[in-house]
Coordinates of C-alpha atoms and ligand atoms in Angstrom, one line a residue:
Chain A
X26 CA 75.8 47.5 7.3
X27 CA 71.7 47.2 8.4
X28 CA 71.7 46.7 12.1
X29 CA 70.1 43.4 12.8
X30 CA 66.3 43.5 13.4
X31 CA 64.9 43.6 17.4
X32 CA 62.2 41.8 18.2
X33 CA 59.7 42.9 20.0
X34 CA 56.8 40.8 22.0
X35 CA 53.5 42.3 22.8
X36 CA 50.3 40.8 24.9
X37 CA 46.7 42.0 26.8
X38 CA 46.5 40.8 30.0
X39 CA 43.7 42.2 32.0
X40 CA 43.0 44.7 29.6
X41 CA 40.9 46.0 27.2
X42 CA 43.5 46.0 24.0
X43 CA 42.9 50.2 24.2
X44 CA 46.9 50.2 24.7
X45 CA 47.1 48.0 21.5
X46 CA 44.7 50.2 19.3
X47 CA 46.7 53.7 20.9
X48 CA 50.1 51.2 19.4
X49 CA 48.6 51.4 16.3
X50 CA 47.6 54.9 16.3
X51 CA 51.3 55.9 15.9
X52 CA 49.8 55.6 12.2
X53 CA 52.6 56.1 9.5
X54 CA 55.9 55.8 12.1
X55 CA 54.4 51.7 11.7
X56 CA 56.3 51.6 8.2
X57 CA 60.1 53.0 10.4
X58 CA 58.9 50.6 13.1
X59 CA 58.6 47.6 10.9
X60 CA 62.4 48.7 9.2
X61 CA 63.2 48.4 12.5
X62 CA 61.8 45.8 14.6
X63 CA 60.1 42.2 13.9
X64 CA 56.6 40.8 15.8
X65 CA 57.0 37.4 17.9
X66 CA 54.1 36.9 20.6
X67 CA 51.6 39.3 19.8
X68 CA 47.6 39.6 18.7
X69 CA 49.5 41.5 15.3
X70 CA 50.9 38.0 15.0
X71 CA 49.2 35.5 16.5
X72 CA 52.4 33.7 17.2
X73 CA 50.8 32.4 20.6
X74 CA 54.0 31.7 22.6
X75 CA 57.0 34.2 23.2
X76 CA 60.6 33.3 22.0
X77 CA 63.7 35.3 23.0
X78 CA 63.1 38.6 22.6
X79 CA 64.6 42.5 22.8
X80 CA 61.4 44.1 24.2
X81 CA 58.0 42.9 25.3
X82 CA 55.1 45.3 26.5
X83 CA 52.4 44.4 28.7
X84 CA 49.1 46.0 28.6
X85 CA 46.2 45.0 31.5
X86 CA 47.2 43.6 34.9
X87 CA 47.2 40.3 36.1
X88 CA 43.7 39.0 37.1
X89 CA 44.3 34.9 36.7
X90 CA 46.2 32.2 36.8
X91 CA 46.5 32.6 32.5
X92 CA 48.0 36.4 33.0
X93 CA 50.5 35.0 35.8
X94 CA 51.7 32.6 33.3
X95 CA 51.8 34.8 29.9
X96 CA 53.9 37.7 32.0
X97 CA 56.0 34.9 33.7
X98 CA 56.9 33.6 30.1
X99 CA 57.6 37.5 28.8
X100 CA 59.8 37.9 31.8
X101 CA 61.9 35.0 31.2
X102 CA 62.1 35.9 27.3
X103 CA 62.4 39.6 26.8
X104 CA 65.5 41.6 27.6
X105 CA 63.9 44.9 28.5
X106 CA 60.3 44.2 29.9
X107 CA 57.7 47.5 29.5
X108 CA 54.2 48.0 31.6
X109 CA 51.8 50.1 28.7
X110 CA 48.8 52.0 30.2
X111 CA 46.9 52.2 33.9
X112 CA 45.8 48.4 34.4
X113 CA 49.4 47.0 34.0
X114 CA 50.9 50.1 36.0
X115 CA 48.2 50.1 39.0
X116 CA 45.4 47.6 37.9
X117 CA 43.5 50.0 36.1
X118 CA 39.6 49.2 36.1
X119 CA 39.9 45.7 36.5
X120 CA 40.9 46.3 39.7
X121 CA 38.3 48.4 41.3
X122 CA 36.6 44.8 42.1
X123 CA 40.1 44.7 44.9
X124 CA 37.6 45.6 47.6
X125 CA 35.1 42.9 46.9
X126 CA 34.8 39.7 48.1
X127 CA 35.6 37.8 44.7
X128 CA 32.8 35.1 44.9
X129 CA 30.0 37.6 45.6
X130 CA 31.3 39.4 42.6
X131 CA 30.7 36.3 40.5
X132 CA 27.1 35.6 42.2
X133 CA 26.4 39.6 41.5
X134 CA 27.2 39.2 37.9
X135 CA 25.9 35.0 36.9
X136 CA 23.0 34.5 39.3
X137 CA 21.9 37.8 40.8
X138 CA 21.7 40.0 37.5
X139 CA 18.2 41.2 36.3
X140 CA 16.8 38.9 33.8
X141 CA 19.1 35.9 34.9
X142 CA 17.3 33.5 36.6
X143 CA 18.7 30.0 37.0
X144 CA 22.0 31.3 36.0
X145 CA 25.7 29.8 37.8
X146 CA 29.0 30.9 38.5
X147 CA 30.9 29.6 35.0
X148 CA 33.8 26.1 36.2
X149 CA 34.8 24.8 33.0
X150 CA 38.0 23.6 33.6
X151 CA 39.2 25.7 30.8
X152 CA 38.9 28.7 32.1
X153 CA 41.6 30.2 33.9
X154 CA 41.3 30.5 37.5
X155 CA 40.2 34.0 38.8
X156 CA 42.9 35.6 41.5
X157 CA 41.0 36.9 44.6
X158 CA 42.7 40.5 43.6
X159 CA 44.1 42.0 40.5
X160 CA 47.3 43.2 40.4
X161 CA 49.5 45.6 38.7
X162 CA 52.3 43.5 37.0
X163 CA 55.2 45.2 38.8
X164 CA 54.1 43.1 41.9
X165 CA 54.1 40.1 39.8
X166 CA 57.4 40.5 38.0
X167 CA 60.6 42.9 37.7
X168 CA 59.9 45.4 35.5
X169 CA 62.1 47.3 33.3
X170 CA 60.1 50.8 32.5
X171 CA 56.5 52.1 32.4
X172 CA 54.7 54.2 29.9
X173 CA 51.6 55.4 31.9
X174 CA 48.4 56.8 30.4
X175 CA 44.4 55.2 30.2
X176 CA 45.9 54.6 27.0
X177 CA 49.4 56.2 26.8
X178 CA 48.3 58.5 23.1
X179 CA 50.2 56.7 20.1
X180 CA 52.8 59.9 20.3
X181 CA 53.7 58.7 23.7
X182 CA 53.9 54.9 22.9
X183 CA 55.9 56.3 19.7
X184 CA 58.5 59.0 21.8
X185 CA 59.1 56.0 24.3
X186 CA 60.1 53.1 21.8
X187 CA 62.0 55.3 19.5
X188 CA 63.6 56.4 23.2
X189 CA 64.2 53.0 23.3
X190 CA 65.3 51.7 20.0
X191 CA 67.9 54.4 19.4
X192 CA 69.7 53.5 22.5
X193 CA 68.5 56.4 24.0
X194 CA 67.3 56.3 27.9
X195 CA 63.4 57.0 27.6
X196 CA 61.6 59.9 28.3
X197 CA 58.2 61.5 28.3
X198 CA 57.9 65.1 28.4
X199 CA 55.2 66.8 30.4
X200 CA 52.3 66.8 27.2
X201 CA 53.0 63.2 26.8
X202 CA 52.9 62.3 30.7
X203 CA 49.2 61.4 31.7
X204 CA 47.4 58.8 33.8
X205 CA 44.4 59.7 32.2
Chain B
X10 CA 71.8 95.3 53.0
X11 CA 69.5 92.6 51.3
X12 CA 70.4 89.3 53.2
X13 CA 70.7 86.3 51.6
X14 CA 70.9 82.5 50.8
X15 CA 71.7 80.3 48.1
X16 CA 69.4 78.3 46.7
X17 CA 70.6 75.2 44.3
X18 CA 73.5 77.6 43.5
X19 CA 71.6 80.6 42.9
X20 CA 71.4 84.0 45.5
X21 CA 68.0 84.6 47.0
X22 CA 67.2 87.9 48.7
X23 CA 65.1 87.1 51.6
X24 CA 63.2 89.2 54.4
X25 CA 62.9 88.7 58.1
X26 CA 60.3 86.1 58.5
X27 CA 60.2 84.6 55.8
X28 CA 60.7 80.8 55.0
X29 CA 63.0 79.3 52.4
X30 CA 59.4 78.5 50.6
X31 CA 58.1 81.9 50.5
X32 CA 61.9 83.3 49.8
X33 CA 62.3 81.2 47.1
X34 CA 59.0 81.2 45.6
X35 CA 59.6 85.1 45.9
X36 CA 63.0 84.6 43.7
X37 CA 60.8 82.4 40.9
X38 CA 62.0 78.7 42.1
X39 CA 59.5 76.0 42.6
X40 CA 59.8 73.9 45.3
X41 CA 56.9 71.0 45.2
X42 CA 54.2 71.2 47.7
X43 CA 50.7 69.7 49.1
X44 CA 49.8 70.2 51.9
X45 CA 51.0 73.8 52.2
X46 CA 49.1 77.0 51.0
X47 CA 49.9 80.8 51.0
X48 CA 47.3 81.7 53.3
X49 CA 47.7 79.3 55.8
X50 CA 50.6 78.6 58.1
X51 CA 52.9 76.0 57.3
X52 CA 51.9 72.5 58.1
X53 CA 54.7 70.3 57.5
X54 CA 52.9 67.2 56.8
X55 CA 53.2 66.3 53.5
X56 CA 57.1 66.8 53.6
X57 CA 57.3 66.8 49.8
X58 CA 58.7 70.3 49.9
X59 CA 62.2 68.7 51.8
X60 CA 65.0 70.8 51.1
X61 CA 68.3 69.9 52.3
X62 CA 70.5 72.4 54.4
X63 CA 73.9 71.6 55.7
X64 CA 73.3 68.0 54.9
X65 CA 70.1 67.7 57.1
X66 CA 66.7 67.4 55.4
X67 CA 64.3 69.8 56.6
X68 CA 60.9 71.2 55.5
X69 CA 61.1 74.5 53.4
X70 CA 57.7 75.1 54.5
X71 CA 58.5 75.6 58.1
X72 CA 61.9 76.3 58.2
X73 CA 62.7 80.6 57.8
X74 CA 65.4 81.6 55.7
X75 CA 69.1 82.3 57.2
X76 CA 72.2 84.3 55.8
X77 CA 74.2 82.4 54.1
X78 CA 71.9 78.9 54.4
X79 CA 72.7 76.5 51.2
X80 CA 69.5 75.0 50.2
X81 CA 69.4 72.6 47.8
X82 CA 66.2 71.6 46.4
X83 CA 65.6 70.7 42.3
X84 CA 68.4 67.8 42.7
X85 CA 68.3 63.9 41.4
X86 CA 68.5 63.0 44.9
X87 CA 66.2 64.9 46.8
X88 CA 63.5 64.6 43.8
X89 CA 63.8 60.9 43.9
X90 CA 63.2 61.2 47.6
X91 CA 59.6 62.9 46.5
X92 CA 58.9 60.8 43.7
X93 CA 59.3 57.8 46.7
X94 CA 56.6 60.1 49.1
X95 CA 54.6 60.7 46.5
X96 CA 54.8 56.5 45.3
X97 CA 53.8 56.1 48.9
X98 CA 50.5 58.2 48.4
X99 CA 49.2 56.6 45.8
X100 CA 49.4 53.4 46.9
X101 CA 47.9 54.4 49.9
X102 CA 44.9 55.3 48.5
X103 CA 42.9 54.6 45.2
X104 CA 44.1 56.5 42.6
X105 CA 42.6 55.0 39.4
X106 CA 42.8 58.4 37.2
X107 CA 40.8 57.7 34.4
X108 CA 37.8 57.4 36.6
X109 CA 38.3 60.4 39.2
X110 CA 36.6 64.2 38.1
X111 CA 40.0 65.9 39.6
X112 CA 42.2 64.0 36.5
X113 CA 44.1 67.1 35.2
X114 CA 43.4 69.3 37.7
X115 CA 45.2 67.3 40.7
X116 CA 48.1 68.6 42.6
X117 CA 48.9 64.6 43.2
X118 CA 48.6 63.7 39.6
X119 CA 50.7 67.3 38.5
X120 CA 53.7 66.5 40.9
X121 CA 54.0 63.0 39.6
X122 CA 54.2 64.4 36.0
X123 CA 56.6 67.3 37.5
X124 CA 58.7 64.3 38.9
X125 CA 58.6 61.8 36.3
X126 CA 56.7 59.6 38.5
X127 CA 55.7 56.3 35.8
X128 CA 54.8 54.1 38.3
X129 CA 53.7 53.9 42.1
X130 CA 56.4 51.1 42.4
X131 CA 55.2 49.5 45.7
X132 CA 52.9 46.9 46.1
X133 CA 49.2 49.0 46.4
X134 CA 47.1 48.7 49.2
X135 CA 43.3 49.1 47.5
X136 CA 41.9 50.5 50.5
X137 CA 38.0 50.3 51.1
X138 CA 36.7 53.7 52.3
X139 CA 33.2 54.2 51.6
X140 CA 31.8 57.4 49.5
X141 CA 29.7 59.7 51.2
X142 CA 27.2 61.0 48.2
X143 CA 24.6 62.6 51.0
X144 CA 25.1 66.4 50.6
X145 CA 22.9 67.5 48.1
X146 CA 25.5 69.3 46.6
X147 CA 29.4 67.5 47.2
X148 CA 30.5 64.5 47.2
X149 CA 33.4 62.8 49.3
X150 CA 35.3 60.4 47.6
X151 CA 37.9 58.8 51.0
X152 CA 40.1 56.7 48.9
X153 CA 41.7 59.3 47.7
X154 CA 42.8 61.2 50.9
X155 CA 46.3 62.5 51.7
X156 CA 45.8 64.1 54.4
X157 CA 47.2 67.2 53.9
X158 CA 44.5 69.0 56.1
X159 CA 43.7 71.8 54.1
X160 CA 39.8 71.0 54.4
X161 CA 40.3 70.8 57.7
X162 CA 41.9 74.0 58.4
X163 CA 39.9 75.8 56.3
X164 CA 36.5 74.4 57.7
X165 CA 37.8 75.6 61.4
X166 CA 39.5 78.7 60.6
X167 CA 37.7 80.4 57.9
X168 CA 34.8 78.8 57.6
X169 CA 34.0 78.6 61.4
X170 CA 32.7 75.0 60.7
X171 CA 35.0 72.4 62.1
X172 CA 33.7 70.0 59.2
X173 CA 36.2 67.7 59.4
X174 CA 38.9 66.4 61.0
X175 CA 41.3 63.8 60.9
X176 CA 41.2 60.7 63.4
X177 CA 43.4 57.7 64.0
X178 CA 47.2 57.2 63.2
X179 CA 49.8 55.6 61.0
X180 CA 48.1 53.5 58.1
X181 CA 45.1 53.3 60.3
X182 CA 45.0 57.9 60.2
X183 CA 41.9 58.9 57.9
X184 CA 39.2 61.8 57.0
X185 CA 36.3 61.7 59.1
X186 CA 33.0 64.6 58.5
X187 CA 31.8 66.3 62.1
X188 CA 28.4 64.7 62.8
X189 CA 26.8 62.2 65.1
X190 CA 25.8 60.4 61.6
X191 CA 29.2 60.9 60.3
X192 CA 27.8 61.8 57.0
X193 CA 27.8 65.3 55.3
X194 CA 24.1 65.8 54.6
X195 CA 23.8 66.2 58.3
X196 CA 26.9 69.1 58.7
X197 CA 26.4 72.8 57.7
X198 CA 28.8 72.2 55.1
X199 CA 28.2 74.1 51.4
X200 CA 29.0 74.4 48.7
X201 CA 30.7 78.4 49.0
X202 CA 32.1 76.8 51.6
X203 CA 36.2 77.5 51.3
X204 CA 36.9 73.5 52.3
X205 CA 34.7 72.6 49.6
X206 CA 37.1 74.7 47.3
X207 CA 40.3 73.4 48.5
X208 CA 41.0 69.8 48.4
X209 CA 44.3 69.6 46.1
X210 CA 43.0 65.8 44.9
X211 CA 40.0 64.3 44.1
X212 CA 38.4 63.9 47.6
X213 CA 35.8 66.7 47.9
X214 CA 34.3 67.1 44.5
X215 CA 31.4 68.9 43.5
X216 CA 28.5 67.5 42.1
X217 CA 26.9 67.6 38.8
X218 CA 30.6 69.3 37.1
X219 CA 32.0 66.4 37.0
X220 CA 33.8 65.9 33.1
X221 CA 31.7 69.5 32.0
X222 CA 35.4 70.3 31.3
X223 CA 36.9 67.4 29.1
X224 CA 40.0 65.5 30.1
X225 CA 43.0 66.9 28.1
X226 CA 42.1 70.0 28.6
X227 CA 42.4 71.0 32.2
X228 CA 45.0 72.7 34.4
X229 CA 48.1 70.7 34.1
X230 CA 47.0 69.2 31.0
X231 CA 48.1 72.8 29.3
X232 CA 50.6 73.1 31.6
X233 CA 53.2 71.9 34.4
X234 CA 52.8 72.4 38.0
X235 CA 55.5 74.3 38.6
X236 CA 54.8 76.8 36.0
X237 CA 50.8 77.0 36.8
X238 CA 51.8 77.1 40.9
X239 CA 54.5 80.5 40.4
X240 CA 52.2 82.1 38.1
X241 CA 50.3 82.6 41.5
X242 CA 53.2 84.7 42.3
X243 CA 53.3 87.4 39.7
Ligands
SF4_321 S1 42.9 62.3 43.3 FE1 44.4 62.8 41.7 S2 45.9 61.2 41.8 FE2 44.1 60.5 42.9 S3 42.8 59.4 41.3 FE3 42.1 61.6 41.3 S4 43.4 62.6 39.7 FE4 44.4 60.6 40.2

């Protein structure tokens, strides 16, 4: 009997899809993933909303209104929900901007910047509304585990969903444990 | 006759004097540390070396061995109770790895691997302590303090310097530098200096070594804490 396939979510918050690239560095274990495991949301997919799914991992924090709303939907959808790589464990770079007042970060960047004169603060109404401080998603939403690293290597990503998908509880051992 | 005390289970000869720490580190068990050090007397701050004895926590540090004392230390519930102290330090501070020179060669960093440590699990503070970049050779980088004092101690009894020192309490306690300027160009402070050696995190860092060693292959990138710390030992 062929165990029905689990379906796995995956999404960049406030991140730099560095977690996504180390994902795909677990190289030829993507052929046993895909015997084991289907895409919904993801950038593999571009399925652009998340349905009900076993597993969804979050890389980046949450920086905007958009990254509240994407990890609110993964959290209502996915059974076991994961936090991939510095930004969505502790805010990661994105967050170093925490101790800045958020609107002189904007002026710094769109009017102040050598060789930008006449330059503005971007408002279209379309994009997503910054938060005055990034956050690491735990402080957003209950999270189920965390697979630190700045990214976690594609062996670690690899120990921890195989961890997973066998049932087994997940577990990095010390060479595959770094926040670095 | 050898006296002694049982440690998780196991018989540890011990000498007058000496602390369940040294006793034990004597026998070959690790017991997690940071803010002590061999050659200074206990401090009993950091408290991540708790043991329990009789039921009552106390810190293995300070406490000197007894007949017939059962220690335990390496247990799910006393480990979780460091893994929670050491959560506590990092969001205390600013502990963005990826960006700090210490990364993989950090006592912080090395216990939280030691203790399975994947995430910092309360909300983070993102303090805003200011570097101080004026010595023309270190560099002190605040947010990443834990005030374990060793710079301190070392600065006023070894180095005759009195450096630094700590000021303010609670959340509010943090690292100040001994001059009218409060910045470390103006201070006697160098390089050779044993504070400027010590720091078990990224706080006092020297300048212009920076990544000359790559990440990945530092101290507890090879290997664990606990085995790097008792090789000390041999
Ligand atoms: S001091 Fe240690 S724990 Fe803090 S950022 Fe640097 S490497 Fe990480």
């Amino acid at each position: 009997m062929t165990r029905p396939k689990l379906r796995i979510a995956t999404t960049s918050l406030a991140g730099c899809f560095g977690c996504h690239m180390s994902f795909l560095d677990i190289d030829e274990h993507l052929f046993e993933l895909v015997e084991l495991v289907e895409f919904d949301r993801s950038p593999l997919t571009d399925i652009k909303h998340c349905g009900p799914c076993d597993i969804g991992l979050i890389e980046g924090g949450v920086c905007n209104a958009e990254n509240v709303h994407v990890l609110r939907e993964f959290r209502n959808n996915c059974k076991t929900l994961i936090a991939v790589g510095a930004c969505a464990i502790n805010g990661g770079l994105p967050a170093q901007r925490n101790h800045l007042e958020l609107g002189a970060c904007l002026r710094e960047v769109y009017e102040f910047r050598d060789g930008l004169s006449g330059g503005q603060v971007p408002n279209d109404p379309e994009l997503p509304l910054l938060l005055d401080k990034v956050h690491p998603i735990h402080e957003v939403v209950r999270v189920d585990y965390f697979i630190p690293g700045c990214p976690p290597s594609g062996p670690t990503i690899w120990k921890f969903l195989s961890d997973l998908i066998a049932g087994r509880t997940p577990r990095l051992t010390h060479s595959l444990m770094h926040f670095d | 006759m050898t006296r002694r005390f049982m440690f998780d289970g196991q018989p540890v000869a011990f000498e007058d004097g000496q602390t369940i720490m040294e006793a034990a580190r004597a026998a070959g068990h690790f017991i997690p540390y940071l803010c002590w050090h061999p050659d200074f007397p206990p401090h009993g701050s950091c408290k991540l070396c708790i043991v329990k004895v009789g039921g009552r926590h106390v810190s293995s540090c300070a406490l000197p061995a007894k007949e017939g004392m059962e220690v335990e230390s390496n247990t799910p519930e006393i480990n979780a109770e460091r893994r929670a102290l050491l959560q506590m330090l990092f969001v205390e501070g600013n502990h963005f790895c990826p960006s700090c020179e210490k990364s993989g060669n950090c006592q912080l960093q090395a216990l939280a691997y030691e203790l399975e440590m994947t995430s910092a699990r309360f909300n983070h503070i993102f303090p805003d302590r200011p570097v101080d970049a004026s010595h023309p050779d270190m560099l002190l980088e605040f947010n990443r303090c834990i005030f374990c004092e060793l710079c301190v101690r070392a600065s006023r009894d070894v180095d005759k310097k009195s450096v630094f020192s700590l000021t303010n309490r609670g959340i509010h306690k943090h690292l100040v530098v001994s001059a009218e300027s409060g910045r470390l160009g103006d201070t006697d402070f160098s390089r050779d200096d044993l504070a400027a050696n010590i720091c078990p995190v990224g706080v006092i860092l020297r300048k212009r070594v920076g990544f000359a060693v790559p990440i990945g292959q530092r101290i507890y990138d090879e290997k664990p804490i606990s085995q790097v710390s008792m090789e000390a030992e041999k």
